[in-house]
Amino acid sequence: MINAASKTTLIREVGIAHPTIAIPKHVAVIMDGNGRWAKRRSLPRFVGHQEGAKTLKEIIRCCKDWGIKILTVYAFSTENWNRPQGEIEFLMRLFKQLLVSELEEMQQEGVRIRFIGELNGLPDSLQAIANTAMLATQNNQAVILNVAINYGGRNEIVRACRQLAYDVKLGKIQPEEIEANLFEQYLDTCELSDPDLLIRTSGEMRLSNFLLWQLAYTEIYVTDTLWPDFKRVEFERAILAYQQRDRRFGKV
């Protein structure tokens, strides 16, 4: 449940959000601004990534408190391989470190860890740790932490089309049977509902190749706050904004 201090802070700073009304089931986050956060403080970029990891931990706990069942975070895109090699190597080490050091706490908090993207494109050691984390937490039910790593929305759709075409070639599916619900079964998120709310930090106004199919009717919340500064109050401000939206899904 939301603690009293959190409620007091939220009411004072952003208004009143309702803990049982219009709570999104699935929140997706583009965690942007780690590098800029560090630059503004004349710090190396890796410090921004470390602080961003701390923010993620806090937001996972927020989701549990609010009863949000799925949190999908954009951790590393297919385009991020174009970053400096030193930064890429640091991020890979950071992912491994977090999966190892936080696994026990994730277990205690009831967090199920899963991944979307092409895991086979990651270093072998990271793949092994990721698979261990998924297996160890597969029965947890408080929150699903869905990590998009080596992920791109276009890449996901192409991979889904390729597998669907292969199944048509094998005669498992007839072309006339193909429709949206069937296609979604080939996506990385086939076990999950579509996001209700997308949060993007750092003020950028684009999707950056994230969940292109799944975000068709998602409410979008953009904040100028950089990801390392996106703490509980900022998250609750996003929930309040979501509660004020009128979701019609094309209806009147």
Short mmCIF file of C-alpha atoms in Angstrom, two decimals:
data_model
loop_
_atom_site.label_atom_id
_atom_site.label_comp_id
_atom_site.label_asym_id
_atom_site.label_seq_id
_atom_site.Cartn_x
_atom_site.Cartn_y
_atom_site.Cartn_z
CA MET A 1 0.00 0.00 0.00
CA ILE A 2 1.03 3.64 -0.42
CA ASN A 3 2.61 4.86 2.80
CA ALA A 4 1.37 7.98 4.59
CA ALA A 5 4.48 10.02 3.83
CA SER A 6 4.17 9.30 0.14
CA LYS A 7 0.49 10.30 0.11
CA THR A 8 1.25 13.54 1.94
CA THR A 9 4.05 14.43 -0.48
CA LEU A 10 1.89 13.64 -3.51
CA ILE A 11 -1.05 15.72 -2.28
CA ARG A 12 1.21 18.68 -1.45
CA GLU A 13 3.24 18.65 -4.66
CA VAL A 14 1.06 17.25 -7.44
CA GLY A 15 -2.49 16.78 -6.23
CA ILE A 16 -4.40 13.66 -5.25
CA ALA A 17 -4.06 10.39 -7.12
CA HIS A 18 -6.48 7.59 -6.30
CA PRO A 19 -4.74 4.35 -5.26
CA THR A 20 -7.66 2.17 -6.41
CA ILE A 21 -9.09 4.08 -9.40
CA ALA A 22 -7.69 4.05 -12.95
CA ILE A 23 -4.39 2.47 -12.03
CA PRO A 24 -2.52 1.31 -15.15
CA LYS A 25 -1.90 -2.41 -15.28
CA HIS A 26 1.17 -2.01 -17.49
CA VAL A 27 3.59 0.93 -17.47
CA ALA A 28 6.38 1.26 -20.03
CA VAL A 29 9.31 3.61 -19.51
CA ILE A 30 11.93 5.08 -21.83
CA MET A 31 14.63 5.77 -19.24
CA ASP A 32 16.32 8.72 -20.91
CA GLY A 33 18.78 11.29 -19.60
CA ASN A 34 21.47 9.40 -17.69
CA GLY A 35 24.27 10.90 -19.77
CA ARG A 36 22.92 14.44 -19.57
CA TRP A 37 22.41 14.08 -15.81
CA ALA A 38 26.10 13.23 -15.45
CA LYS A 39 27.27 15.94 -17.87
CA ARG A 40 25.42 18.66 -15.97
CA ARG A 41 27.38 17.62 -12.89
CA SER A 42 30.71 17.32 -14.75
CA LEU A 43 30.72 13.59 -14.01
CA PRO A 44 31.53 10.63 -16.29
CA ARG A 45 28.56 9.17 -18.14
CA PHE A 46 28.84 5.88 -16.27
CA VAL A 47 27.92 7.67 -13.03
CA GLY A 48 24.64 8.67 -14.66
CA HIS A 49 23.94 5.06 -15.55
CA GLN A 50 24.65 3.99 -11.97
CA GLU A 51 22.23 6.61 -10.64
CA GLY A 52 19.68 5.54 -13.23
CA ALA A 53 19.88 1.98 -11.91
CA LYS A 54 19.03 3.29 -8.43
CA THR A 55 16.00 5.08 -9.85
CA LEU A 56 14.81 1.90 -11.55
CA LYS A 57 14.93 0.08 -8.23
CA GLU A 58 12.76 2.78 -6.65
CA ILE A 59 10.24 2.73 -9.50
CA ILE A 60 9.91 -1.06 -9.27
CA ARG A 61 8.94 -0.61 -5.63
CA CYS A 62 6.49 2.14 -6.61
CA CYS A 63 4.80 -0.25 -9.03
CA LYS A 64 4.43 -2.82 -6.28
CA ASP A 65 2.99 -0.21 -3.92
CA TRP A 66 0.45 0.98 -6.49
CA GLY A 67 -0.55 -2.49 -7.66
CA ILE A 68 0.90 -2.00 -11.15
CA LYS A 69 1.53 -5.51 -12.40
CA ILE A 70 3.89 -4.93 -15.34
CA LEU A 71 6.80 -2.52 -15.76
CA THR A 72 8.58 -2.57 -19.12
CA VAL A 73 11.82 -0.59 -19.29
CA TYR A 74 13.95 0.30 -22.30
CA ALA A 75 17.40 -0.68 -21.09
CA PHE A 76 19.46 -1.04 -24.30
CA SER A 77 18.27 -0.58 -27.86
CA THR A 78 19.53 -2.13 -31.07
CA GLU A 79 20.80 1.35 -31.95
CA ASN A 80 22.76 1.68 -28.70
CA TRP A 81 25.51 -0.51 -30.16
CA ASN A 82 26.60 2.67 -31.98
CA ARG A 83 27.68 4.26 -28.69
CA PRO A 84 31.36 4.43 -27.68
CA GLN A 85 32.77 0.97 -27.02
CA GLY A 86 33.80 1.87 -23.48
CA GLU A 87 30.25 2.90 -22.57
CA ILE A 88 28.80 -0.28 -24.10
CA GLU A 89 31.21 -2.44 -22.12
CA PHE A 90 30.33 -0.59 -18.92
CA LEU A 91 26.60 -1.06 -19.53
CA MET A 92 27.05 -4.79 -20.12
CA ARG A 93 28.99 -5.08 -16.85
CA LEU A 94 26.36 -3.00 -15.05
CA PHE A 95 23.53 -5.23 -16.32
CA LYS A 96 25.37 -8.31 -15.08
CA GLN A 97 26.18 -6.73 -11.74
CA LEU A 98 22.59 -5.66 -11.14
CA LEU A 99 21.13 -9.04 -12.07
CA VAL A 100 23.46 -10.73 -9.60
CA SER A 101 23.39 -8.21 -6.74
CA GLU A 102 19.65 -7.47 -6.84
CA LEU A 103 18.33 -10.98 -7.49
CA GLU A 104 17.78 -11.87 -3.84
CA GLU A 105 15.88 -8.64 -3.18
CA MET A 106 13.81 -9.13 -6.32
CA GLN A 107 12.88 -12.53 -4.97
CA GLN A 108 11.86 -11.05 -1.64
CA GLU A 109 9.79 -8.36 -3.36
CA GLY A 110 8.04 -10.92 -5.57
CA VAL A 111 9.39 -9.46 -8.81
CA ARG A 112 9.41 -11.66 -11.89
CA ILE A 113 12.20 -10.76 -14.33
CA ARG A 114 11.76 -11.29 -18.04
CA PHE A 115 13.41 -9.90 -21.17
CA ILE A 116 12.40 -8.83 -24.65
CA GLY A 117 14.78 -8.32 -27.54
CA GLU A 118 17.46 -10.53 -29.05
CA LEU A 119 19.26 -11.97 -26.04
CA ASN A 120 21.45 -14.06 -28.32
CA GLY A 121 23.12 -10.85 -29.47
CA LEU A 122 24.42 -10.12 -25.96
CA PRO A 123 27.67 -11.36 -24.41
CA ASP A 124 27.45 -15.03 -23.42
CA SER A 125 28.05 -14.27 -19.74
CA LEU A 126 25.17 -11.77 -19.67
CA GLN A 127 22.88 -14.22 -21.46
CA ALA A 128 23.64 -16.86 -18.83
CA ILE A 129 22.93 -14.51 -15.92
CA ALA A 130 19.75 -13.25 -17.58
CA ASN A 131 18.47 -16.79 -18.07
CA THR A 132 19.30 -17.62 -14.45
CA ALA A 133 17.35 -14.57 -13.24
CA MET A 134 14.32 -15.46 -15.38
CA LEU A 135 14.30 -19.04 -14.16
CA ALA A 136 14.77 -18.09 -10.51
CA THR A 137 11.91 -15.55 -10.52
CA GLN A 138 9.47 -17.24 -12.89
CA ASN A 139 6.88 -17.95 -10.18
CA ASN A 140 6.90 -14.47 -8.62
CA GLN A 141 3.63 -12.56 -9.00
CA ALA A 142 3.88 -9.10 -7.40
CA VAL A 143 5.38 -7.28 -10.41
CA ILE A 144 6.70 -8.34 -13.80
CA LEU A 145 9.88 -6.42 -14.63
CA ASN A 146 10.09 -6.68 -18.40
CA VAL A 147 13.51 -5.52 -19.59
CA ALA A 148 13.97 -4.50 -23.23
CA ILE A 149 17.62 -5.20 -23.99
CA ASN A 150 19.16 -5.38 -27.45
CA TYR A 151 15.62 -4.45 -28.44
CA GLY A 152 14.17 -2.46 -31.33
CA GLY A 153 10.51 -2.21 -32.26
CA ARG A 154 11.12 -2.61 -36.00
CA ASN A 155 13.45 -5.53 -35.35
CA GLU A 156 10.78 -7.20 -33.22
CA ILE A 157 8.14 -6.82 -35.95
CA VAL A 158 10.52 -8.14 -38.62
CA ARG A 159 11.36 -11.17 -36.46
CA ALA A 160 7.66 -11.80 -35.87
CA CYS A 161 6.92 -11.58 -39.61
CA ARG A 162 9.78 -13.94 -40.37
CA GLN A 163 8.50 -16.57 -37.93
CA LEU A 164 4.92 -16.14 -39.12
CA ALA A 165 6.01 -16.56 -42.75
CA TYR A 166 7.92 -19.70 -41.79
CA ASP A 167 4.81 -21.17 -40.14
CA VAL A 168 2.74 -20.34 -43.22
CA LYS A 169 5.35 -22.08 -45.37
CA LEU A 170 5.09 -25.16 -43.15
CA GLY A 171 1.31 -25.14 -43.49
CA LYS A 172 0.71 -24.45 -39.80
CA ILE A 173 -1.19 -21.26 -40.66
CA GLN A 174 -3.19 -20.25 -43.72
CA PRO A 175 -2.68 -16.67 -44.99
CA GLU A 176 -6.37 -15.87 -44.56
CA GLU A 177 -6.07 -16.73 -40.84
CA ILE A 178 -3.61 -13.92 -40.21
CA GLU A 179 -5.07 -11.05 -38.19
CA ALA A 180 -3.93 -8.79 -35.35
CA ASN A 181 -4.54 -11.19 -32.47
CA LEU A 182 -2.65 -13.96 -34.23
CA PHE A 183 0.23 -11.68 -35.17
CA GLU A 184 0.61 -10.54 -31.55
CA GLN A 185 1.38 -14.12 -30.56
CA TYR A 186 4.66 -13.80 -32.45
CA LEU A 187 5.79 -10.65 -30.64
CA ASP A 188 8.20 -10.65 -27.69
CA THR A 189 5.37 -9.39 -25.48
CA CYS A 190 2.95 -12.17 -26.38
CA GLU A 191 2.42 -13.06 -22.70
CA LEU A 192 1.70 -9.46 -21.67
CA SER A 193 -1.05 -6.90 -22.11
CA ASP A 194 -0.21 -3.74 -24.05
CA PRO A 195 1.08 -0.80 -21.97
CA ASP A 196 -1.58 1.52 -20.59
CA LEU A 197 0.93 4.29 -19.90
CA LEU A 198 4.26 5.20 -21.51
CA ILE A 199 6.57 7.47 -19.53
CA ARG A 200 9.46 9.18 -21.29
CA THR A 201 11.93 11.18 -19.26
CA SER A 202 14.28 14.02 -20.36
CA GLY A 203 11.68 15.78 -22.52
CA GLU A 204 12.32 14.00 -25.81
CA MET A 205 9.17 13.76 -27.96
CA ARG A 206 9.68 10.49 -29.83
CA LEU A 207 9.23 6.73 -29.39
CA SER A 208 12.82 5.85 -30.31
CA ASN A 209 11.84 2.52 -31.88
CA PHE A 210 10.23 1.26 -28.66
CA LEU A 211 7.19 -1.08 -28.65
CA LEU A 212 5.92 0.26 -31.97
CA TRP A 213 3.06 -2.24 -32.23
CA GLN A 214 2.13 -2.32 -28.55
CA LEU A 215 1.86 1.46 -28.03
CA ALA A 216 -0.98 1.96 -30.52
CA TYR A 217 -3.46 3.10 -27.84
CA THR A 218 -1.12 3.83 -24.96
CA GLU A 219 -1.35 7.10 -23.03
CA ILE A 220 1.94 9.00 -23.31
CA TYR A 221 3.46 11.08 -20.51
CA VAL A 222 6.60 13.12 -21.20
CA THR A 223 8.56 14.93 -18.50
CA ASP A 224 11.65 17.12 -18.67
CA THR A 225 13.00 15.35 -15.58
CA LEU A 226 16.09 13.30 -16.33
CA TRP A 227 15.85 9.62 -15.45
CA PRO A 228 18.20 9.64 -12.42
CA ASP A 229 15.96 12.34 -10.86
CA PHE A 230 12.70 10.54 -11.67
CA LYS A 231 11.88 9.48 -8.12
CA ARG A 232 8.65 8.40 -6.42
CA VAL A 233 6.96 11.81 -6.51
CA GLU A 234 7.66 12.15 -10.25
CA PHE A 235 6.26 8.68 -10.86
CA GLU A 236 3.13 9.47 -8.88
CA ARG A 237 2.74 12.68 -10.87
CA ALA A 238 2.64 10.51 -14.01
CA ILE A 239 0.00 8.26 -12.43
CA LEU A 240 -2.10 11.32 -11.57
CA ALA A 241 -1.86 12.56 -15.17
CA TYR A 242 -2.94 9.11 -16.39
CA GLN A 243 -5.97 9.18 -14.10
CA GLN A 244 -7.09 12.41 -15.73
CA ARG A 245 -7.05 10.97 -19.27
CA ASP A 246 -10.21 9.89 -21.08
CA ARG A 247 -9.33 6.61 -22.80
CA ARG A 248 -11.83 6.03 -25.63
CA PHE A 249 -9.92 3.58 -27.88
CA GLY A 250 -11.48 5.15 -30.98
CA LYS A 251 -14.99 5.33 -29.50
CA VAL A 252 -16.96 8.52 -28.84
#
